Coordinates of C-alpha atoms in Angstrom, one line a residue:
M24 CA -205.6 -26.1 -99.3
L25 CA -204.9 -22.6 -99.2
A26 CA -207.7 -21.7 -101.4
G27 CA -210.0 -23.7 -99.1
L28 CA -208.8 -21.7 -95.9
L29 CA -209.3 -18.4 -97.8
V30 CA -212.9 -19.5 -98.8
L31 CA -213.7 -20.6 -95.2
F32 CA -212.7 -17.4 -93.7
A33 CA -213.9 -15.0 -96.5
L34 CA -217.2 -16.8 -97.0
P35 CA -218.9 -15.5 -93.7
L36 CA -217.4 -12.1 -94.3
M37 CA -219.0 -11.8 -97.6
A38 CA -222.2 -13.2 -96.6
A39 CA -222.6 -10.5 -93.7
Y40 CA -221.7 -7.7 -95.9
G41 CA -224.1 -8.8 -98.6
L42 CA -227.0 -9.1 -95.9
Y43 CA -226.3 -6.0 -94.3
Y44 CA -225.6 -3.7 -97.2
G45 CA -227.2 -5.7 -100.2
I46 CA -230.7 -6.5 -98.8
G47 CA -230.8 -4.1 -95.5
W48 CA -231.2 -6.8 -93.0
R49 CA -230.2 -5.2 -89.6
G50 CA -230.9 -8.0 -87.0
N51 CA -233.7 -8.2 -84.7
G52 CA -234.3 -4.6 -84.1
D53 CA -233.5 -4.9 -80.5
A54 CA -232.4 -1.0 -80.1
A55 CA -232.9 0.7 -76.8
V56 CA -235.9 2.9 -76.6
G57 CA -234.6 5.6 -74.4
S58 CA -232.7 8.6 -75.5
L59 CA -229.2 9.0 -74.4
V60 CA -227.8 12.0 -73.0
R61 CA -224.6 13.1 -74.6
P62 CA -222.3 14.1 -72.8
I63 CA -223.8 12.5 -69.4
V64 CA -224.5 15.3 -66.9
A65 CA -223.2 15.2 -63.4
L66 CA -226.1 15.7 -61.2
S67 CA -223.6 17.6 -58.9
T68 CA -224.0 20.6 -61.2
I69 CA -227.3 21.5 -59.9
T70 CA -227.7 19.7 -56.4
A71 CA -224.6 21.1 -54.8
G72 CA -225.5 24.7 -54.7
D73 CA -228.9 24.1 -53.5
T74 CA -228.4 25.4 -49.7
A75 CA -232.0 25.8 -48.8
H76 CA -232.4 21.9 -49.3
P77 CA -229.5 20.1 -47.8
A78 CA -231.0 16.7 -48.3
M79 CA -230.9 17.2 -52.0
R80 CA -227.1 16.5 -52.4
A81 CA -225.7 14.7 -55.5
D82 CA -224.8 11.6 -53.4
V83 CA -228.4 11.0 -52.7
F84 CA -228.6 9.3 -56.1
Q85 CA -225.3 7.1 -55.8
G86 CA -225.0 3.6 -55.4
R87 CA -228.1 2.3 -57.5
W88 CA -229.8 3.0 -60.8
T89 CA -232.5 5.6 -60.3
L90 CA -235.6 6.0 -62.4
L91 CA -236.4 9.7 -61.6
Q92 CA -239.6 11.5 -62.3
I93 CA -240.2 15.4 -61.8
A94 CA -243.8 16.6 -60.5
A95 CA -243.8 20.0 -59.6
D96 CA -247.2 20.4 -58.1
G97 CA -247.3 17.0 -56.8
C98 CA -248.0 13.5 -58.0
Q99 CA -251.4 13.5 -60.0
A100 CA -253.2 10.3 -61.8
A101 CA -250.7 10.2 -64.8
C102 CA -247.6 10.6 -62.5
R103 CA -248.8 7.8 -60.1
Q104 CA -249.6 5.4 -63.2
R105 CA -246.0 6.0 -64.2
L106 CA -244.7 5.3 -60.9
A107 CA -246.8 2.0 -60.6
A108 CA -245.5 0.9 -64.0
G109 CA -241.9 1.6 -62.9
R110 CA -242.7 -0.5 -59.4
A111 CA -243.8 -3.2 -62.1
V112 CA -240.6 -3.2 -63.8
R113 CA -238.6 -3.3 -60.8
G114 CA -240.5 -6.6 -59.8
L115 CA -239.8 -8.2 -63.2
L116 CA -236.2 -7.5 -62.5
H117 CA -236.2 -10.2 -59.9
V118 CA -232.8 -10.5 -58.5
D119 CA -231.7 -7.2 -60.1
A120 CA -234.6 -5.3 -58.7
A121 CA -232.4 -4.1 -55.7
R122 CA -230.1 -2.2 -57.9
V123 CA -233.0 0.0 -59.2
R124 CA -234.9 2.6 -57.2
Q125 CA -237.6 5.2 -58.0
A126 CA -237.4 8.9 -57.0
L127 CA -239.8 11.7 -57.4
I128 CA -238.8 15.3 -57.1
V129 CA -241.7 17.7 -56.3
G130 CA -241.6 21.5 -55.5
D131 CA -240.7 22.8 -52.2
N132 CA -243.9 24.1 -51.6
T133 CA -245.9 21.2 -52.5
P134 CA -248.4 20.0 -49.9
G135 CA -247.9 16.6 -48.3
A136 CA -251.5 15.4 -49.4
A137 CA -250.3 15.9 -53.2
V138 CA -247.7 13.1 -52.5
S139 CA -249.5 11.0 -50.0
G140 CA -250.5 7.5 -50.8
L141 CA -247.6 6.8 -53.1
Q142 CA -246.1 3.3 -53.0
P143 CA -243.6 3.1 -50.0
D144 CA -240.5 2.4 -52.3
V145 CA -240.6 5.9 -54.0
T146 CA -238.1 8.4 -52.5
V147 CA -239.8 11.8 -52.5
Y148 CA -237.5 14.9 -52.5
R149 CA -238.5 18.3 -52.0
T150 CA -236.5 21.0 -53.7
K151 CA -236.3 23.7 -56.2
V152 CA -237.8 21.9 -59.3
E153 CA -236.9 24.9 -61.6
D154 CA -233.3 23.9 -61.5
W155 CA -234.2 20.5 -62.5
Q156 CA -236.5 21.6 -65.2
R157 CA -233.8 24.1 -66.6
L158 CA -231.3 21.0 -66.8
F159 CA -233.6 18.9 -68.7
A160 CA -234.7 21.6 -71.0
S161 CA -231.2 22.2 -71.9
R162 CA -231.2 18.7 -73.6
H163 CA -234.8 18.8 -74.8
A164 CA -236.1 16.5 -72.2
D165 CA -238.5 18.4 -70.6
V166 CA -241.7 17.1 -71.6
P167 CA -244.2 16.5 -68.5
G168 CA -244.1 12.9 -67.7
T169 CA -240.5 12.1 -68.9
I170 CA -238.8 9.4 -66.9
Y171 CA -235.0 10.2 -66.1
L172 CA -232.3 7.6 -65.9
I173 CA -229.6 8.1 -63.2
D174 CA -226.7 5.9 -63.1
P175 CA -225.1 4.8 -59.8
E176 CA -222.5 7.5 -60.0
A177 CA -225.2 10.3 -59.7
R178 CA -225.1 11.2 -63.5
W179 CA -227.9 11.6 -65.7
M180 CA -227.6 9.3 -68.7
A181 CA -230.9 8.7 -70.6
F182 CA -234.6 9.6 -70.5
Y183 CA -237.7 7.7 -71.7
P184 CA -240.7 9.6 -73.2
P185 CA -244.0 9.8 -71.0
S186 CA -245.5 7.2 -73.5
I187 CA -243.2 4.5 -72.8
G188 CA -244.6 1.1 -71.9
A189 CA -243.5 -1.0 -69.0
D190 CA -242.3 -3.8 -71.1
A191 CA -240.2 -1.6 -73.4
L192 CA -238.7 0.1 -70.1
H193 CA -238.0 -3.4 -68.7
R194 CA -236.2 -4.5 -71.8
D195 CA -234.0 -1.6 -71.7
L196 CA -233.3 -1.7 -67.9
K197 CA -232.6 -5.6 -68.1
R198 CA -230.1 -5.1 -70.9
L199 CA -228.3 -2.1 -69.2
L200 CA -228.2 -4.0 -65.8
A201 CA -226.7 -7.1 -67.5
L202 CA -224.1 -5.0 -69.4
S203 CA -223.3 -3.0 -66.4
G204 CA -222.6 -6.1 -64.4
Q205 CA -222.8 -6.0 -60.4
P206 CA -222.3 -2.6 -58.5

């Protein structure tokens, strides 16, 4: 009886060990596509000191997950395509779409025509882009077109390369929202 119980409990562990280390099986490969920022950076470190743009306080990003993009000179064709992909991803989230917003930061001297015609659900902030670019460059995430993920507590936690597809971004956000629970 004791030998039977030992085999019953040890066999699954031995099988898992053999699959993982023996033949190198790693599961379905459902890893995140984005790159995590370690340690997570509170956005108040750059937005609190900007007295020229009081609308850019750290708390503007609180409460919901934010897909943030930087476009220093306005949103050109590639930027608009990424915003459209973000909108499609939000639409695919169905019930959780209200938990995610899109934001675009443009330079404080960017003309209004450079950001006109954007989707109505994209919030545009005008501020000193150099501060943001310096922050993202410090973590090697300053490639133009990068999408930055801001958590509901206004902390930068991940970033996605410009080449990310909407399906990969959707999978990551869906998994993240499921794991984070309701806000």
